[in-house]
Each structure stands twice: as structure tokens, then as C-alpha cells.
mmCIF file of C-alpha atoms in Angstrom:
data_model
loop_
_atom_site.group_PDB
_atom_site.id
_atom_site.type_symbol
_atom_site.label_atom_id
_atom_site.label_comp_id
_atom_site.label_asym_id
_atom_site.label_seq_id
_atom_site.Cartn_x
_atom_site.Cartn_y
_atom_site.Cartn_z
ATOM 1 C CA ASP A 1 102.503 78.212 52.006
ATOM 2 C CA ALA A 2 100.863 78.202 49.186
ATOM 3 C CA LYS A 3 98.421 80.544 47.565
ATOM 4 C CA THR A 4 94.579 79.635 48.040
ATOM 5 C CA THR A 5 91.641 81.111 45.875
ATOM 6 C CA GLN A 6 88.451 81.145 47.115
ATOM 7 C CA PRO A 7 85.115 82.970 46.212
ATOM 8 C CA PRO A 8 85.087 86.065 48.076
ATOM 9 C CA SER A 9 81.223 85.564 49.413
ATOM 10 C CA MET A 10 79.110 83.071 48.855
ATOM 11 C CA ASP A 11 75.475 82.437 50.738
ATOM 12 C CA CYS A 12 73.059 79.895 51.407
ATOM 13 C CA ALA A 13 70.412 79.008 52.807
ATOM 14 C CA GLU A 14 69.613 77.804 56.139
ATOM 15 C CA GLY A 15 69.305 74.470 56.481
ATOM 16 C CA ARG A 16 71.243 72.894 54.105
ATOM 17 C CA ALA A 17 74.431 72.166 53.241
ATOM 18 C CA ALA A 18 77.591 74.858 52.817
ATOM 19 C CA ASN A 19 79.329 73.687 49.919
ATOM 20 C CA LEU A 20 83.106 76.186 50.399
ATOM 21 C CA PRO A 21 85.624 75.865 47.521
ATOM 22 C CA CYS A 22 89.339 76.807 47.757
ATOM 23 C CA ASN A 23 91.464 76.485 44.683
ATOM 24 C CA HIS A 24 95.512 76.030 46.092
ATOM 25 C CA SER A 25 96.847 74.567 42.311
ATOM 26 C CA THR A 26 99.863 74.743 43.673
ATOM 27 C CA ILE A 27 100.135 72.813 46.413
ATOM 28 C CA SER A 28 103.506 70.233 47.657
ATOM 29 C CA GLY A 29 103.720 66.976 49.324
ATOM 30 C CA ASN A 30 103.246 67.571 52.366
ATOM 31 C CA GLU A 31 101.267 71.016 53.406
ATOM 32 C CA TYR A 32 98.572 70.142 55.527
ATOM 33 C CA VAL A 33 94.987 71.940 54.124
ATOM 34 C CA TYR A 34 93.607 73.585 57.222
ATOM 35 C CA TRP A 35 90.151 75.475 57.213
ATOM 36 C CA TYR A 36 89.668 78.173 60.090
ATOM 37 C CA ARG A 37 86.365 80.785 60.124
ATOM 38 C CA GLN A 38 86.445 83.996 62.372
ATOM 39 C CA ILE A 39 83.171 85.645 63.288
ATOM 40 C CA HIS A 40 83.299 89.432 63.614
ATOM 41 C CA SER A 41 85.303 90.391 66.118
ATOM 42 C CA GLN A 42 86.083 87.246 67.773
ATOM 43 C CA GLY A 43 89.214 84.223 67.540
ATOM 44 C CA PRO A 44 89.331 82.666 64.230
ATOM 45 C CA GLN A 45 87.983 78.719 65.595
ATOM 46 C CA TYR A 46 89.439 75.886 64.421
ATOM 47 C CA ILE A 47 87.440 74.094 62.022
ATOM 48 C CA ILE A 48 88.973 70.556 60.158
ATOM 49 C CA HIS A 49 92.356 69.516 58.242
ATOM 50 C CA GLY A 50 93.490 66.848 56.004
ATOM 51 C CA LEU A 51 96.316 65.761 53.901
ATOM 52 C CA LYS A 52 95.475 63.904 51.301
ATOM 53 C CA ASN A 53 92.138 61.651 52.231
ATOM 54 C CA ASN A 54 88.784 63.311 52.821
ATOM 55 C CA GLU A 55 88.349 63.843 56.882
ATOM 56 C CA THR A 56 84.834 64.431 58.257
ATOM 57 C CA ASN A 57 84.532 65.948 62.374
ATOM 58 C CA GLU A 58 81.128 67.155 63.648
ATOM 59 C CA MET A 59 81.281 70.298 62.874
ATOM 60 C CA ALA A 60 82.073 69.357 59.093
ATOM 61 C CA SER A 61 83.483 67.428 55.992
ATOM 62 C CA LEU A 62 86.862 68.358 53.899
ATOM 63 C CA ILE A 63 87.052 66.380 50.364
ATOM 64 C CA ILE A 64 89.658 67.091 49.033
ATOM 65 C CA THR A 65 89.949 66.318 45.027
ATOM 66 C CA GLU A 66 92.908 63.094 43.649
ATOM 67 C CA ASP A 67 95.346 66.100 42.600
ATOM 68 C CA ARG A 68 95.228 68.517 45.759
ATOM 69 C CA LYS A 69 95.369 71.370 44.328
ATOM 70 C CA SER A 70 91.219 71.945 45.315
ATOM 71 C CA SER A 71 89.405 70.847 48.066
ATOM 72 C CA THR A 72 85.790 71.539 49.182
ATOM 73 C CA LEU A 73 84.624 72.573 52.883
ATOM 74 C CA ILE A 74 81.080 71.121 53.498
ATOM 75 C CA LEU A 75 79.309 72.265 56.631
ATOM 76 C CA PRO A 76 75.858 69.496 56.757
ATOM 77 C CA HIS A 77 73.254 71.290 57.824
ATOM 78 C CA ALA A 78 73.611 76.094 57.730
ATOM 79 C CA THR A 79 72.611 77.470 60.658
ATOM 80 C CA LEU A 80 73.057 81.364 61.551
ATOM 81 C CA ARG A 81 75.677 81.261 63.934
ATOM 82 C CA ASP A 82 77.629 79.535 60.712
ATOM 83 C CA THR A 83 77.686 82.579 59.162
ATOM 84 C CA ALA A 84 81.182 83.926 59.022
ATOM 85 C CA VAL A 85 84.134 84.140 57.287
ATOM 86 C CA TYR A 86 85.568 81.151 56.073
ATOM 87 C CA TYR A 87 89.929 80.452 55.669
ATOM 88 C CA CYS A 88 91.131 78.083 53.053
ATOM 89 C CA ILE A 89 95.282 77.841 54.187
ATOM 90 C CA VAL A 90 97.373 75.358 53.366
ATOM 91 C CA ARG A 91 101.180 74.755 55.347
ATOM 92 C CA ALA A 92 104.044 73.541 55.926
ATOM 93 C CA PHE A 93 106.284 75.296 58.462
ATOM 94 C CA MET A 94 108.409 72.441 58.728
ATOM 95 C CA ASP A 95 110.127 73.450 55.004
ATOM 96 C CA THR A 96 109.962 77.058 55.167
ATOM 97 C CA GLY A 97 109.910 77.802 59.034
ATOM 98 C CA ARG A 98 107.366 79.701 58.385
ATOM 99 C CA ARG A 99 105.083 78.914 61.795
ATOM 100 C CA ALA A 100 102.601 82.392 61.086
ATOM 101 C CA LEU A 101 98.418 81.324 59.944
ATOM 102 C CA THR A 102 98.772 82.200 56.172
ATOM 103 C CA PHE A 103 94.474 83.884 55.836
ATOM 104 C CA GLY A 104 93.820 84.858 52.524
ATOM 105 C CA SER A 105 90.837 86.893 52.549
ATOM 106 C CA GLY A 106 89.067 83.758 52.905
ATOM 107 C CA THR A 107 85.055 83.263 51.996
ATOM 108 C CA ARG A 108 81.784 85.641 53.303
ATOM 109 C CA LEU A 109 79.697 83.156 54.423
ATOM 110 C CA GLN A 110 76.094 84.663 54.585
ATOM 111 C CA VAL A 111 73.631 81.729 56.226
ATOM 112 C CA GLN A 112 69.374 82.707 54.818
ATOM 113 C CA PRO A 113 66.916 82.498 57.147
ATOM 114 C CA ASP B 1 84.696 73.552 79.380
ATOM 115 C CA GLY B 2 88.309 73.121 78.034
ATOM 116 C CA GLY B 3 89.505 76.556 75.966
ATOM 117 C CA ILE B 4 91.824 79.511 76.021
ATOM 118 C CA THR B 5 91.422 82.438 78.213
ATOM 119 C CA GLN B 6 92.411 85.633 77.271
ATOM 120 C CA SER B 7 91.536 89.235 79.087
ATOM 121 C CA PRO B 8 91.272 91.804 79.263
ATOM 122 C CA LYS B 9 88.681 92.128 75.700
ATOM 123 C CA TYR B 10 89.479 95.698 75.686
ATOM 124 C CA LEU B 11 92.593 97.706 77.107
ATOM 125 C CA PHE B 12 93.962 101.816 76.459
ATOM 126 C CA ARG B 13 96.828 102.233 76.232
ATOM 127 C CA LYS B 14 98.560 105.581 77.683
ATOM 128 C CA GLU B 15 101.336 106.970 75.879
ATOM 129 C CA GLY B 16 104.817 105.299 76.970
ATOM 130 C CA GLN B 17 103.334 102.610 79.258
ATOM 131 C CA ASN B 18 104.293 99.352 79.157
ATOM 132 C CA VAL B 19 100.448 97.143 79.059
ATOM 133 C CA THR B 20 100.302 93.245 80.012
ATOM 134 C CA LEU B 21 97.801 90.930 77.865
ATOM 135 C CA SER B 22 96.743 87.302 79.235
ATOM 136 C CA CYS B 23 96.289 84.404 78.291
ATOM 137 C CA GLU B 24 95.782 80.933 80.100
ATOM 138 C CA GLN B 25 94.746 77.747 78.087
ATOM 139 C CA ASN B 26 93.866 74.154 80.109
ATOM 140 C CA LEU B 27 94.613 71.759 77.007
ATOM 141 C CA ASN B 28 97.205 70.667 77.926
ATOM 142 C CA HIS B 29 99.275 72.321 74.706
ATOM 143 C CA ASP B 30 102.156 72.529 74.897
ATOM 144 C CA ALA B 31 101.944 75.125 71.996
ATOM 145 C CA MET B 32 101.436 78.909 72.635
ATOM 146 C CA TYR B 33 101.427 81.715 70.099
ATOM 147 C CA TRP B 34 100.995 85.539 70.044
ATOM 148 C CA TYR B 35 99.705 87.043 66.055
ATOM 149 C CA ARG B 36 98.216 90.803 65.729
ATOM 150 C CA GLN B 37 95.895 91.285 63.596
ATOM 151 C CA ASP B 38 94.860 94.220 61.472
ATOM 152 C CA PRO B 39 92.295 95.473 60.130
ATOM 153 C CA GLY B 40 92.091 94.039 56.872
ATOM 154 C CA GLN B 41 94.400 92.402 57.750
ATOM 155 C CA GLY B 42 96.169 88.678 58.020
ATOM 156 C CA LEU B 43 97.541 87.011 61.097
ATOM 157 C CA ARG B 44 101.648 87.802 62.078
ATOM 158 C CA LEU B 45 103.218 86.548 64.051
ATOM 159 C CA ILE B 46 104.872 87.850 67.415
ATOM 160 C CA TYR B 47 105.950 85.659 69.612
ATOM 161 C CA TYR B 48 105.601 81.317 70.131
ATOM 162 C CA SER B 49 106.966 79.358 72.570
ATOM 163 C CA GLN B 50 106.800 76.038 72.299
ATOM 164 C CA ILE B 51 107.585 74.273 75.471
ATOM 165 C CA VAL B 52 107.951 75.312 78.804
ATOM 166 C CA ASN B 53 110.608 77.864 80.215
ATOM 167 C CA ASP B 54 111.252 78.503 75.819
ATOM 168 C CA PHE B 55 110.041 80.322 73.865
ATOM 169 C CA GLN B 56 111.154 82.082 70.717
ATOM 170 C CA LYS B 57 110.790 85.556 68.527
ATOM 171 C CA GLY B 58 108.674 85.472 65.590
ATOM 172 C CA ASP B 59 108.006 88.059 62.538
ATOM 173 C CA ILE B 60 107.180 91.026 63.731
ATOM 174 C CA ALA B 61 108.678 90.603 67.817
ATOM 175 C CA GLU B 62 110.425 93.749 68.202
ATOM 176 C CA GLY B 63 108.425 96.278 70.497
ATOM 177 C CA TYR B 64 106.751 93.086 73.180
ATOM 178 C CA SER B 65 108.101 90.088 75.261
ATOM 179 C CA VAL B 66 106.710 86.787 76.297
ATOM 180 C CA SER B 67 106.955 84.978 79.356
ATOM 181 C CA ARG B 68 106.469 81.051 79.143
ATOM 182 C CA GLU B 69 106.885 80.105 83.020
ATOM 183 C CA LYS B 70 103.725 78.152 83.149
ATOM 184 C CA LYS B 71 103.212 75.647 81.252
ATOM 185 C CA GLU B 72 99.072 76.693 80.609
ATOM 186 C CA SER B 73 100.123 80.916 81.028
ATOM 187 C CA PHE B 74 101.828 83.201 78.573
ATOM 188 C CA PRO B 75 101.478 86.154 79.141
ATOM 189 C CA LEU B 76 102.427 89.178 76.226
ATOM 190 C CA THR B 77 104.373 92.636 77.107
ATOM 191 C CA VAL B 78 102.916 94.881 74.678
ATOM 192 C CA THR B 79 106.295 97.573 75.511
ATOM 193 C CA SER B 80 105.843 101.570 74.161
ATOM 194 C CA ALA B 81 109.139 100.561 71.963
ATOM 195 C CA GLN B 82 106.164 99.330 70.529
ATOM 196 C CA LYS B 83 105.848 102.146 68.070
ATOM 197 C CA ASN B 84 102.081 101.157 66.980
ATOM 198 C CA PRO B 85 100.160 99.004 68.510
ATOM 199 C CA THR B 86 96.528 99.570 68.208
ATOM 200 C CA ALA B 87 95.385 96.197 66.912
ATOM 201 C CA PHE B 88 93.787 93.321 67.460
ATOM 202 C CA TYR B 89 96.095 90.454 69.404
ATOM 203 C CA LEU B 90 95.132 86.461 69.433
ATOM 204 C CA CYS B 91 96.678 83.716 71.807
ATOM 205 C CA ALA B 92 96.580 80.189 70.277
ATOM 206 C CA SER B 93 98.173 76.593 71.520
ATOM 207 C CA SER B 94 98.174 73.610 70.681
ATOM 208 C CA ILE B 95 99.278 70.517 71.971
ATOM 209 C CA ARG B 96 102.551 70.216 70.629
ATOM 210 C CA ASP B 97 104.374 72.082 67.529
ATOM 211 C CA SER B 98 103.827 70.651 64.830
ATOM 212 C CA ASP B 99 102.644 71.111 60.521
ATOM 213 C CA ASN B 100 100.051 68.442 62.175
ATOM 214 C CA GLN B 101 97.965 70.110 64.812
ATOM 215 C CA PRO B 102 95.379 72.712 64.340
ATOM 216 C CA GLN B 103 96.438 75.416 66.365
ATOM 217 C CA HIS B 104 93.206 77.173 68.696
ATOM 218 C CA PHE B 105 92.441 80.707 69.550
ATOM 219 C CA GLY B 106 90.993 82.675 72.028
ATOM 220 C CA ASP B 107 88.999 84.970 71.404
ATOM 221 C CA GLY B 108 91.560 88.789 71.751
ATOM 222 C CA THR B 109 92.444 91.181 73.303
ATOM 223 C CA ARG B 110 91.626 94.236 71.436
ATOM 224 C CA LEU B 111 94.213 97.215 72.376
ATOM 225 C CA SER B 112 93.786 100.618 71.709
ATOM 226 C CA ILE B 113 95.858 104.071 72.435
ATOM 227 C CA LEU B 114 94.804 106.785 74.212
#
């Protein structure tokens, strides 16, 4: 799976949009971009994923650049409960055989009241 | 509510003892997975099952065993052969075992050695 680079930490004011960047410059054409988050001592929570097009669901939006070398996760109205570590993962296990989700260091998002 | 239930939340094991971690899902998912997470580290895949009555070894299967007799259940046994079992164990499931299907996780079981 391609390596991802994320800022180690970010702050966001409650009620404002949180924009979390991820660089995946070595992504291959069949690798999906996934976002998960993990609150301490809980299991990872799936947020969203995409291949080429931008995606939106009830939790967030995923913006993928045209060259697919980077993406941004957008939480439109951050709340205190969004404070967590956010992981960007690129994945294509059908080719690599590596099924395990490879979590990097992630971005620790702190939502401030 | 649909989801994945892991039990117990905390588990203590004596040396030489086998313990079984429970994982149940009511999402009607075909695929299920067991991961191990150590402090400050990522997830490592122990076993996975693409469909009922079938399972495959992951990256670190030694010292562990599983069964998949029912679609909704995928218990993990940590045997005495696992020399360093202290970790956070996570169960996940997905609609099917595919790149394009997200894995959804339970809240984990924290196993400690007495």
C-alpha cells in the first residue's frame, strides 16, 4: 500500500469546518483512499472512502485531487466529539495481498470549545 | 442498532491459559477480521474469514486460533503458545472481503497477563 503523510496535529474551533490533509504521492491507479478515526481506547471508526471522485456522506466529505496525489477530509461542522486521531489510508489489497489496514501516525485533531 | 459487539472489554489471562475473545455482528456481513494493536503501533492482521466455515491466516497467526461456524460470530482463541498476548484486540467486519468495502470495527478487548 502507498505511504501517506499527514500533519501530526491540528486544532479546530467548534462549529467550524475541519480540513484534514493527506499526501499520498505514490498512490497507484487502483488504490482507494480511506479515512478512519480512533478515539482513545475505542475501535477505529470508518468515515469515508473514494477512488477518483469526491465523495460525501453524513459524516464528512472527501476531496481527492485530480492527480490523486493528495486528499482532504472535511468535517463540515466540527463538534467536541470529533476530537480523535484521524488516519488516511490507501489500499489495494487485491493486488498486493496485504489485507491489513495500514494505519500510519495519523493527525490528532483537537476541537476547541 | 446494527453493529459489532466484542466481549469482554477487559480480560486477564494467567500464564499457560487459553482465553477466547468474542466477536458478534448483526450487519449480515460475509467477511470478518481479527487485528491486534500494540501501544503506539498500527494494526496487525491475525486471521480473517471471507465467508462462513472458511478462514485464513493473516500476518501474525501463530499462537491464535479461530472458528467461523456462524455468519455472525468469529471468536478468537489466544492460546498459551502466544508468548506476548498483552494487546488491544479488534474485530472487524465488511460486507465482503474487497478493496472497495470498508471494514467496521468493534470497540475492542484489552487482554493483559497476570
